[in-house]
PDB file of C-alpha atoms and ligand atoms in Angstrom:
ATOM      1  CA  MET A 218      52.608  76.917  16.704  1.00  0.00           C
ATOM      2  CA  LEU A 219      56.229  75.780  16.357  1.00  0.00           C
ATOM      3  CA  GLN A 220      57.820  76.916  13.110  1.00  0.00           C
ATOM      4  CA  VAL A 221      61.242  75.553  12.213  1.00  0.00           C
ATOM      5  CA  ARG A 222      62.620  77.426   9.245  1.00  0.00           C
ATOM      6  CA  GLN A 223      65.668  76.307   7.280  1.00  0.00           C
ATOM      7  CA  LEU A 224      67.321  74.948  10.420  1.00  0.00           C
ATOM      8  CA  VAL A 225      71.042  74.309   9.950  1.00  0.00           C
ATOM      9  CA  LYS A 226      73.406  72.833  12.553  1.00  0.00           C
ATOM     10  CA  HIS A 227      76.981  71.917  11.676  1.00  0.00           C
ATOM     11  CA  PHE A 228      79.571  70.422  14.021  1.00  0.00           C
ATOM     12  CA  GLY A 229      82.783  71.392  12.258  1.00  0.00           C
ATOM     13  CA  GLY A 230      82.557  69.554   8.934  1.00  0.00           C
ATOM     14  CA  ILE A 231      79.564  67.411  10.007  1.00  0.00           C
ATOM     15  CA  HIS A 232      76.295  68.718   8.570  1.00  0.00           C
ATOM     16  CA  ALA A 233      74.024  67.216  11.268  1.00  0.00           C
ATOM     17  CA  VAL A 234      70.969  69.266  10.211  1.00  0.00           C
ATOM     18  CA  ASP A 235      71.048  70.830   6.802  1.00  0.00           C
ATOM     19  CA  GLY A 236      68.123  73.125   5.994  1.00  0.00           C
ATOM     20  CA  VAL A 237      65.101  71.564   7.710  1.00  0.00           C
ATOM     21  CA  SER A 238      61.717  73.305   7.779  1.00  0.00           C
ATOM     22  CA  PHE A 239      58.517  72.066   9.424  1.00  0.00           C
ATOM     23  CA  GLU A 240      55.682  73.181  11.684  1.00  0.00           C
ATOM     24  CA  VAL A 241      53.863  71.672  14.648  1.00  0.00           C
ATOM     25  CA  ALA A 242      50.499  73.186  15.571  1.00  0.00           C
ATOM     26  CA  ALA A 243      48.859  73.176  19.002  1.00  0.00           C
ATOM     27  CA  GLY A 244      46.948  69.917  19.424  1.00  0.00           C
ATOM     28  CA  GLU A 245      49.163  68.062  16.949  1.00  0.00           C
ATOM     29  CA  CYS A 246      51.272  65.019  17.734  1.00  0.00           C
ATOM     30  CA  VAL A 247      54.187  64.856  15.274  1.00  0.00           C
ATOM     31  CA  ALA A 248      56.889  62.162  15.091  1.00  0.00           C
ATOM     32  CA  LEU A 249      60.393  62.837  13.806  1.00  0.00           C
ATOM     33  CA  ILE A 250      61.894  59.573  12.563  1.00  0.00           C
ATOM     34  CA  GLY A 251      64.961  58.526  10.605  1.00  0.00           C
ATOM     35  CA  PRO A 252      68.093  56.371  10.744  1.00  0.00           C
ATOM     36  CA  ASN A 253      70.797  56.702  13.401  1.00  0.00           C
ATOM     37  CA  GLY A 254      72.763  59.874  12.862  1.00  0.00           C
ATOM     38  CA  ALA A 255      70.009  61.494  10.741  1.00  0.00           C
ATOM     39  CA  GLY A 256      70.014  64.598  12.961  1.00  0.00           C
ATOM     40  CA  LYS A 257      66.868  64.042  15.059  1.00  0.00           C
ATOM     41  CA  SER A 258      68.447  64.675  18.472  1.00  0.00           C
ATOM     42  CA  THR A 259      70.367  67.627  17.084  1.00  0.00           C
ATOM     43  CA  CYS A 260      67.091  69.145  15.824  1.00  0.00           C
ATOM     44  CA  PHE A 261      65.616  68.677  19.303  1.00  0.00           C
ATOM     45  CA  ALA A 262      68.613  70.207  21.016  1.00  0.00           C
ATOM     46  CA  CYS A 263      68.377  73.228  18.699  1.00  0.00           C
ATOM     47  CA  ILE A 264      64.665  73.696  19.479  1.00  0.00           C
ATOM     48  CA  ALA A 265      65.094  73.224  23.244  1.00  0.00           C
ATOM     49  CA  GLY A 266      68.206  75.415  23.354  1.00  0.00           C
ATOM     50  CA  GLN A 267      71.057  73.034  24.155  1.00  0.00           C
ATOM     51  CA  TYR A 268      72.823  73.942  20.887  1.00  0.00           C
ATOM     52  CA  PRO A 269      73.163  77.311  19.161  1.00  0.00           C
ATOM     53  CA  LEU A 270      72.037  77.229  15.509  1.00  0.00           C
ATOM     54  CA  THR A 271      74.426  77.451  12.586  1.00  0.00           C
ATOM     55  CA  GLY A 272      71.561  78.953  10.584  1.00  0.00           C
ATOM     56  CA  GLY A 273      67.821  79.287  10.268  1.00  0.00           C
ATOM     57  CA  HIS A 274      65.081  80.260  12.687  1.00  0.00           C
ATOM     58  CA  ILE A 275      62.883  78.629  15.312  1.00  0.00           C
ATOM     59  CA  LEU A 276      59.652  80.409  16.161  1.00  0.00           C
ATOM     60  CA  TRP A 277      57.194  79.489  18.897  1.00  0.00           C
ATOM     61  CA  ASN A 278      53.902  81.357  18.583  1.00  0.00           C
ATOM     62  CA  GLY A 279      55.727  83.962  16.536  1.00  0.00           C
ATOM     63  CA  GLN A 280      58.518  84.464  19.083  1.00  0.00           C
ATOM     64  CA  ALA A 281      62.104  83.698  17.944  1.00  0.00           C
ATOM     65  CA  LEU A 282      63.433  81.038  20.297  1.00  0.00           C
ATOM     66  CA  GLU A 283      66.978  80.820  19.008  1.00  0.00           C
ATOM     67  CA  LYS A 284      68.339  83.651  21.150  1.00  0.00           C
ATOM     68  CA  LEU A 285      66.759  82.346  24.389  1.00  0.00           C
ATOM     69  CA  ALA A 286      68.485  80.090  26.952  1.00  0.00           C
ATOM     70  CA  PRO A 287      66.782  76.709  27.700  1.00  0.00           C
ATOM     71  CA  ALA A 288      65.349  78.029  30.995  1.00  0.00           C
ATOM     72  CA  GLU A 289      63.821  81.007  29.173  1.00  0.00           C
ATOM     73  CA  ARG A 290      62.351  78.690  26.535  1.00  0.00           C
ATOM     74  CA  LEU A 291      60.835  76.694  29.391  1.00  0.00           C
ATOM     75  CA  ARG A 292      59.204  79.866  30.658  1.00  0.00           C
ATOM     76  CA  HIS A 293      57.731  80.282  27.165  1.00  0.00           C
ATOM     77  CA  GLY A 294      56.171  76.826  27.492  1.00  0.00           C
ATOM     78  CA  VAL A 295      58.798  74.667  25.747  1.00  0.00           C
ATOM     79  CA  ALA A 296      59.813  71.527  27.704  1.00  0.00           C
ATOM     80  CA  ARG A 297      61.812  68.464  26.675  1.00  0.00           C
ATOM     81  CA  THR A 298      62.807  64.992  27.796  1.00  0.00           C
ATOM     82  CA  PHE A 299      66.007  63.171  26.875  1.00  0.00           C
ATOM     83  CA  GLN A 300      66.796  59.866  25.129  1.00  0.00           C
ATOM     84  CA  VAL A 301      68.221  58.538  28.389  1.00  0.00           C
ATOM     85  CA  ALA A 302      65.843  59.663  31.136  1.00  0.00           C
ATOM     86  CA  GLN A 303      67.361  62.466  33.219  1.00  0.00           C
ATOM     87  CA  VAL A 304      66.054  62.559  36.772  1.00  0.00           C
ATOM     88  CA  PHE A 305      67.607  63.583  40.088  1.00  0.00           C
ATOM     89  CA  GLU A 306      68.500  60.256  41.680  1.00  0.00           C
ATOM     90  CA  ALA A 307      69.193  61.805  45.089  1.00  0.00           C
ATOM     91  CA  LEU A 308      65.517  62.778  45.429  1.00  0.00           C
ATOM     92  CA  THR A 309      62.283  60.819  45.705  1.00  0.00           C
ATOM     93  CA  VAL A 310      59.849  60.607  42.809  1.00  0.00           C
ATOM     94  CA  LEU A 311      57.604  63.257  44.402  1.00  0.00           C
ATOM     95  CA  GLN A 312      60.539  65.593  45.111  1.00  0.00           C
ATOM     96  CA  ASN A 313      61.718  65.327  41.507  1.00  0.00           C
ATOM     97  CA  VAL A 314      58.370  66.608  40.270  1.00  0.00           C
ATOM     98  CA  GLN A 315      58.250  69.336  42.931  1.00  0.00           C
ATOM     99  CA  LEU A 316      61.722  70.419  41.890  1.00  0.00           C
ATOM    100  CA  ALA A 317      60.730  70.474  38.219  1.00  0.00           C
ATOM    101  CA  MET A 318      57.828  72.752  39.126  1.00  0.00           C
ATOM    102  CA  GLN A 319      60.358  75.346  40.140  1.00  0.00           C
ATOM    103  CA  ALA A 320      61.973  75.565  36.711  1.00  0.00           C
ATOM    104  CA  GLY A 321      65.445  76.939  36.583  1.00  0.00           C
ATOM    105  CA  ILE A 322      66.701  75.531  39.891  1.00  0.00           C
ATOM    106  CA  ALA A 323      70.163  74.047  39.346  1.00  0.00           C
ATOM    107  CA  GLN A 324      71.220  70.608  40.540  1.00  0.00           C
ATOM    108  CA  LYS A 325      73.421  72.173  43.217  1.00  0.00           C
ATOM    109  CA  ALA A 326      70.231  73.417  44.908  1.00  0.00           C
ATOM    110  CA  ILE A 327      69.109  69.856  45.716  1.00  0.00           C
ATOM    111  CA  SER A 328      70.336  69.822  49.304  1.00  0.00           C
ATOM    112  CA  ALA A 329      68.672  73.167  50.022  1.00  0.00           C
ATOM    113  CA  PHE A 330      65.500  71.955  48.321  1.00  0.00           C
ATOM    114  CA  LYS A 331      65.361  68.807  50.462  1.00  0.00           C
ATOM    115  CA  ARG A 332      64.989  71.030  53.529  1.00  0.00           C
ATOM    116  CA  LEU A 333      62.079  72.948  52.016  1.00  0.00           C
ATOM    117  CA  ASP A 334      58.562  72.130  53.077  1.00  0.00           C
ATOM    118  CA  GLY A 335      56.829  71.040  49.871  1.00  0.00           C
ATOM    119  CA  GLN A 336      54.573  73.921  48.924  1.00  0.00           C
ATOM    120  CA  SER A 337      54.101  72.453  45.501  1.00  0.00           C
ATOM    121  CA  ARG A 338      53.283  69.036  46.945  1.00  0.00           C
ATOM    122  CA  GLU A 339      49.613  68.835  46.011  1.00  0.00           C
ATOM    123  CA  ALA A 340      50.213  69.822  42.422  1.00  0.00           C
ATOM    124  CA  ALA A 341      53.117  67.361  42.217  1.00  0.00           C
ATOM    125  CA  GLU A 342      50.942  64.567  43.611  1.00  0.00           C
ATOM    126  CA  ALA A 343      48.285  65.312  41.013  1.00  0.00           C
ATOM    127  CA  LEU A 344      50.898  64.985  38.273  1.00  0.00           C
ATOM    128  CA  LEU A 345      52.104  61.680  39.700  1.00  0.00           C
ATOM    129  CA  GLU A 346      48.529  60.412  39.664  1.00  0.00           C
ATOM    130  CA  GLU A 347      48.198  61.489  36.050  1.00  0.00           C
ATOM    131  CA  THR A 348      51.398  59.722  35.002  1.00  0.00           C
ATOM    132  CA  GLY A 349      50.730  56.544  36.976  1.00  0.00           C
ATOM    133  CA  LEU A 350      53.473  57.157  39.547  1.00  0.00           C
ATOM    134  CA  ARG A 351      51.409  57.841  42.677  1.00  0.00           C
ATOM    135  CA  ALA A 352      52.313  54.527  44.334  1.00  0.00           C
ATOM    136  CA  LEU A 353      56.018  55.267  43.850  1.00  0.00           C
ATOM    137  CA  ALA A 354      55.899  58.861  45.159  1.00  0.00           C
ATOM    138  CA  HIS A 355      58.229  58.270  48.108  1.00  0.00           C
ATOM    139  CA  ASP A 356      60.639  55.864  46.449  1.00  0.00           C
ATOM    140  CA  ASP A 357      64.101  57.172  45.672  1.00  0.00           C
ATOM    141  CA  ALA A 358      64.376  58.022  41.978  1.00  0.00           C
ATOM    142  CA  LEU A 359      67.597  55.974  42.017  1.00  0.00           C
ATOM    143  CA  SER A 360      65.651  52.766  42.655  1.00  0.00           C
ATOM    144  CA  LEU A 361      63.081  53.202  39.880  1.00  0.00           C
ATOM    145  CA  PRO A 362      62.755  50.653  37.107  1.00  0.00           C
ATOM    146  CA  TYR A 363      63.542  52.151  33.695  1.00  0.00           C
ATOM    147  CA  GLY A 364      59.924  52.471  32.542  1.00  0.00           C
ATOM    148  CA  ALA A 365      58.992  54.395  35.700  1.00  0.00           C
ATOM    149  CA  LYS A 366      62.027  56.639  35.223  1.00  0.00           C
ATOM    150  CA  LYS A 367      60.768  57.526  31.726  1.00  0.00           C
ATOM    151  CA  ARG A 368      57.350  58.297  33.214  1.00  0.00           C
ATOM    152  CA  LEU A 369      58.965  60.446  35.876  1.00  0.00           C
ATOM    153  CA  GLU A 370      60.857  62.396  33.246  1.00  0.00           C
ATOM    154  CA  LEU A 371      57.556  62.995  31.445  1.00  0.00           C
ATOM    155  CA  ALA A 372      55.960  64.132  34.724  1.00  0.00           C
ATOM    156  CA  MET A 373      58.895  66.518  35.250  1.00  0.00           C
ATOM    157  CA  ALA A 374      58.488  67.954  31.755  1.00  0.00           C
ATOM    158  CA  LEU A 375      54.747  68.362  32.401  1.00  0.00           C
ATOM    159  CA  ALA A 376      55.492  70.088  35.713  1.00  0.00           C
ATOM    160  CA  ALA A 377      56.529  73.156  33.744  1.00  0.00           C
ATOM    161  CA  ARG A 378      53.001  73.185  32.231  1.00  0.00           C
ATOM    162  CA  PRO A 379      54.419  73.201  28.697  1.00  0.00           C
ATOM    163  CA  ARG A 380      52.505  74.078  25.587  1.00  0.00           C
ATOM    164  CA  LEU A 381      55.192  72.551  23.373  1.00  0.00           C
ATOM    165  CA  LEU A 382      56.419  69.154  24.564  1.00  0.00           C
ATOM    166  CA  LEU A 383      59.557  67.672  22.975  1.00  0.00           C
ATOM    167  CA  LEU A 384      60.086  63.970  23.717  1.00  0.00           C
ATOM    168  CA  ASP A 385      63.343  62.348  22.628  1.00  0.00           C
ATOM    169  CA  GLU A 386      62.600  58.632  22.118  1.00  0.00           C
ATOM    170  CA  PRO A 387      59.897  58.401  24.801  1.00  0.00           C
ATOM    171  CA  ALA A 388      59.387  54.666  24.221  1.00  0.00           C
ATOM    172  CA  ALA A 389      63.067  53.623  24.076  1.00  0.00           C
ATOM    173  CA  GLY A 390      63.806  50.668  26.338  1.00  0.00           C
ATOM    174  CA  LEU A 391      60.165  50.165  27.357  1.00  0.00           C
ATOM    175  CA  ALA A 392      58.307  46.859  27.247  1.00  0.00           C
ATOM    176  CA  GLU A 393      55.310  46.680  24.901  1.00  0.00           C
ATOM    177  CA  ALA A 394      52.562  47.312  27.474  1.00  0.00           C
ATOM    178  CA  GLU A 395      54.469  50.219  29.057  1.00  0.00           C
ATOM    179  CA  ARG A 396      55.176  51.678  25.648  1.00  0.00           C
ATOM    180  CA  ALA A 397      51.518  51.491  24.594  1.00  0.00           C
ATOM    181  CA  SER A 398      50.319  53.143  27.793  1.00  0.00           C
ATOM    182  CA  LEU A 399      52.952  55.908  27.648  1.00  0.00           C
ATOM    183  CA  MET A 400      52.167  56.690  24.008  1.00  0.00           C
ATOM    184  CA  LYS A 401      48.430  56.724  24.782  1.00  0.00           C
ATOM    185  CA  ARG A 402      49.154  59.369  27.418  1.00  0.00           C
ATOM    186  CA  VAL A 403      51.282  61.352  24.944  1.00  0.00           C
ATOM    187  CA  LYS A 404      48.440  61.318  22.424  1.00  0.00           C
ATOM    188  CA  GLN A 405      46.005  62.473  25.115  1.00  0.00           C
ATOM    189  CA  LEU A 406      48.271  65.434  25.872  1.00  0.00           C
ATOM    190  CA  ALA A 407      48.089  66.514  22.241  1.00  0.00           C
ATOM    191  CA  GLY A 408      44.327  65.957  22.389  1.00  0.00           C
ATOM    192  CA  GLN A 409      44.234  68.466  25.237  1.00  0.00           C
ATOM    193  CA  GLY A 410      45.799  71.120  23.008  1.00  0.00           C
ATOM    194  CA  MET A 411      49.538  70.671  23.555  1.00  0.00           C
ATOM    195  CA  ALA A 412      51.893  70.683  20.562  1.00  0.00           C
ATOM    196  CA  VAL A 413      53.904  67.434  20.788  1.00  0.00           C
ATOM    197  CA  LEU A 414      57.024  66.612  18.786  1.00  0.00           C
ATOM    198  CA  TYR A 415      58.806  63.321  19.448  1.00  0.00           C
ATOM    199  CA  THR A 416      61.606  61.263  17.968  1.00  0.00           C
ATOM    200  CA  GLU A 417      61.240  57.515  17.804  1.00  0.00           C
ATOM    201  CA  HIS A 418      62.797  54.393  16.306  1.00  0.00           C
ATOM    202  CA  ASN A 419      60.009  52.072  17.347  1.00  0.00           C
ATOM    203  CA  MET A 420      57.297  52.213  14.685  1.00  0.00           C
ATOM    204  CA  ASP A 421      54.707  50.837  17.147  1.00  0.00           C
ATOM    205  CA  ALA A 422      55.099  54.135  18.973  1.00  0.00           C
ATOM    206  CA  VAL A 423      54.501  56.058  15.735  1.00  0.00           C
ATOM    207  CA  ALA A 424      51.718  54.170  13.907  1.00  0.00           C
ATOM    208  CA  GLY A 425      48.358  55.114  15.376  1.00  0.00           C
ATOM    209  CA  VAL A 426      49.949  57.784  17.589  1.00  0.00           C
ATOM    210  CA  ALA A 427      51.479  60.472  15.358  1.00  0.00           C
ATOM    211  CA  ASP A 428      49.079  62.678  13.399  1.00  0.00           C
ATOM    212  CA  ARG A 429      51.965  63.427  11.060  1.00  0.00           C
ATOM    213  CA  VAL A 430      55.420  61.933  10.540  1.00  0.00           C
ATOM    214  CA  LEU A 431      58.574  63.777   9.453  1.00  0.00           C
ATOM    215  CA  VAL A 432      61.349  61.606   8.020  1.00  0.00           C
ATOM    216  CA  LEU A 433      64.832  62.983   8.455  1.00  0.00           C
ATOM    217  CA  ILE A 434      67.642  61.415   6.445  1.00  0.00           C
ATOM    218  CA  GLU A 435      71.211  62.766   6.493  1.00  0.00           C
ATOM    219  CA  GLY A 436      70.110  66.049   8.009  1.00  0.00           C
ATOM    220  CA  ARG A 437      67.360  66.718   5.464  1.00  0.00           C
ATOM    221  CA  LEU A 438      63.617  66.198   5.473  1.00  0.00           C
ATOM    222  CA  ALA A 439      63.097  63.272   3.073  1.00  0.00           C
ATOM    223  CA  ALA A 440      59.325  62.871   3.501  1.00  0.00           C
ATOM    224  CA  GLU A 441      56.369  64.144   5.468  1.00  0.00           C
ATOM    225  CA  GLY A 442      52.845  62.766   5.837  1.00  0.00           C
ATOM    226  CA  SER A 443      50.703  60.290   7.732  1.00  0.00           C
ATOM    227  CA  PHE A 444      52.401  57.071   8.868  1.00  0.00           C
ATOM    228  CA  GLU A 445      50.619  55.229   6.059  1.00  0.00           C
ATOM    229  CA  GLU A 446      51.824  57.774   3.489  1.00  0.00           C
ATOM    230  CA  ILE A 447      55.477  57.722   4.530  1.00  0.00           C
ATOM    231  CA  SER A 448      55.358  53.908   4.782  1.00  0.00           C
ATOM    232  CA  ARG A 449      54.459  53.770   1.095  1.00  0.00           C
ATOM    233  CA  ASP A 450      57.286  56.146   0.097  1.00  0.00           C
ATOM    234  CA  ALA A 451      59.806  54.058  -1.849  1.00  0.00           C
ATOM    235  CA  GLU A 452      62.769  56.241  -0.854  1.00  0.00           C
ATOM    236  CA  VAL A 453      61.865  56.108   2.843  1.00  0.00           C
ATOM    237  CA  ARG A 454      61.468  52.330   2.675  1.00  0.00           C
ATOM    238  CA  ARG A 455      64.811  51.967   0.935  1.00  0.00           C
ATOM    239  CA  LEU A 456      66.728  54.255   3.284  1.00  0.00           C
ATOM    240  CA  TYR A 457      65.033  53.608   6.611  1.00  0.00           C
ATOM    241  CA  LEU A 458      61.919  51.544   7.098  1.00  0.00           C
ATOM    242  CA  GLY A 459      62.977  48.604   4.942  1.00  0.00           C
ATOM    243  CA  GLU A 460      60.972  46.554   2.500  1.00  0.00           C
ATOM    244  CA  SER A 461      59.646  44.218   5.192  1.00  0.00           C
ATOM    245  CA  LEU A 462      57.331  46.879   6.657  1.00  0.00           C
ATOM    246  CA  ASP A 463      53.679  46.360   5.931  1.00  0.00           C
ATOM    247  CA  PRO A 464      51.900  49.642   6.679  1.00  0.00           C
ATOM    248  CA  GLY A 465      48.605  47.838   7.153  1.00  0.00           C
ATOM    249  CA  GLY A 466      49.933  45.086   9.377  1.00  0.00           C
ATOM    250  CA  GLU A 467      52.908  44.320  11.611  1.00  0.00           C
ATOM    251  CA  HIS A 468      55.480  47.021  12.175  1.00  0.00           C
ATOM    252  CA  ALA A 469      59.251  46.565  12.255  1.00  0.00           C
TER     253      ALA A 469
HETATM  254  N1  ATP B 634      77.913  67.246  19.899  1.00  0.00           N
HETATM  255  C1  ATP B 634      78.261  66.765  18.705  1.00  0.00           C
HETATM  256  N2  ATP B 634      79.493  66.962  18.186  1.00  0.00           N
HETATM  257  C2  ATP B 634      79.831  66.489  16.977  1.00  0.00           C
HETATM  258  N3  ATP B 634      79.015  65.773  16.182  1.00  0.00           N
HETATM  259  C3  ATP B 634      77.782  65.538  16.639  1.00  0.00           C
HETATM  260  C4  ATP B 634      77.343  66.012  17.918  1.00  0.00           C
HETATM  261  N4  ATP B 634      76.047  65.615  18.103  1.00  0.00           N
HETATM  262  C5  ATP B 634      75.695  64.929  17.008  1.00  0.00           C
HETATM  263  N5  ATP B 634      76.747  64.883  16.127  1.00  0.00           N
HETATM  264  C6  ATP B 634      76.737  64.256  14.799  1.00  0.00           C
HETATM  265  O1  ATP B 634      75.640  64.804  14.092  1.00  0.00           O
HETATM  266  C7  ATP B 634      74.980  63.788  13.327  1.00  0.00           C
HETATM  267  C8  ATP B 634      73.512  63.719  13.756  1.00  0.00           C
HETATM  268  O2  ATP B 634      73.453  63.142  15.064  1.00  0.00           O
HETATM  269  P1  ATP B 634      72.099  63.041  15.906  1.00  0.00           P
HETATM  270  O3  ATP B 634      72.471  62.497  17.249  1.00  0.00           O
HETATM  271  O4  ATP B 634      71.382  64.315  15.837  1.00  0.00           O
HETATM  272  O5  ATP B 634      71.310  61.941  15.081  1.00  0.00           O
HETATM  273  P2  ATP B 634      69.996  61.137  15.501  1.00  0.00           P
HETATM  274  O6  ATP B 634      69.140  61.118  14.293  1.00  0.00           O
HETATM  275  O7  ATP B 634      69.424  61.685  16.740  1.00  0.00           O
HETATM  276  O8  ATP B 634      70.595  59.688  15.773  1.00  0.00           O
HETATM  277  P3  ATP B 634      70.089  58.536  16.797  1.00  0.00           P
HETATM  278  O9  ATP B 634      68.820  57.993  16.226  1.00  0.00           O
HETATM  279  O10 ATP B 634      71.213  57.536  16.748  1.00  0.00           O
HETATM  280  O11 ATP B 634      69.920  59.181  18.137  1.00  0.00           O
HETATM  281  C9  ATP B 634      75.774  62.507  13.541  1.00  0.00           C
HETATM  282  O12 ATP B 634      76.712  62.403  12.491  1.00  0.00           O
HETATM  283  C10 ATP B 634      76.461  62.752  14.855  1.00  0.00           C
HETATM  284  O13 ATP B 634      77.661  62.015  14.930  1.00  0.00           O
END
């Protein structure tokens, strides 16, 4: 279980995250939503280890994560993706996943890696199959359409065999069909016992997907509940979702 306790992150005078506490259990799919600048990405970066905390604690299965480097967190089963998909464009799709399987290898190792005979090839191919990328295995990552790049980033995160998966706007920039299929896969991962936490602006990627929704506004948790519950919250509607949202029908 992920336990975020009184998380605080300030950038100088900017209180990006200001005392946020929540939990994500194994098998749960939890969405973190809120307006631009609410602190969602900062929360993610604190959990994954890109930023040191100003205050508070982050525990994963009882272990304090805040003192561990990102690569060490990965070894404890914590993997993340980024808002703008981060893949190695100099490698093929298959090589990207093989590289991700060897967590901790720096980008400068790419040329050495290219000369390696792919020991991890079979496992990487299985992951490509699972994420719908098999047909693109030998394409250069550089040439991938955006939706496939997002899938590849997910495959790379899965390559580390995470137990906590952090997805920063997994559906951003995806067409409707691609978004629906990616979010279906994300929900399946939680169904298989992974703890999944994701940020999202697109409510179609939240409704029917997230078991629980956390609403972050100005660095604080403003509401928490099912999508239907937070959609009915007057404060959340006023500050983020807007009055036009009909929780039972079309989403914004
Ligand atoms: N590295 C940084 N240095 C200084 N300020 C930052 C930094 N990163 C984020 N901030 C500020 O912290 C606040 C929270 O930003 P954050 O990116 O976490 O919000 P967000 O909810 O992810 O927004 P979005 O939905 O637009 O991605 C904003 O005021 C932002 O300008």
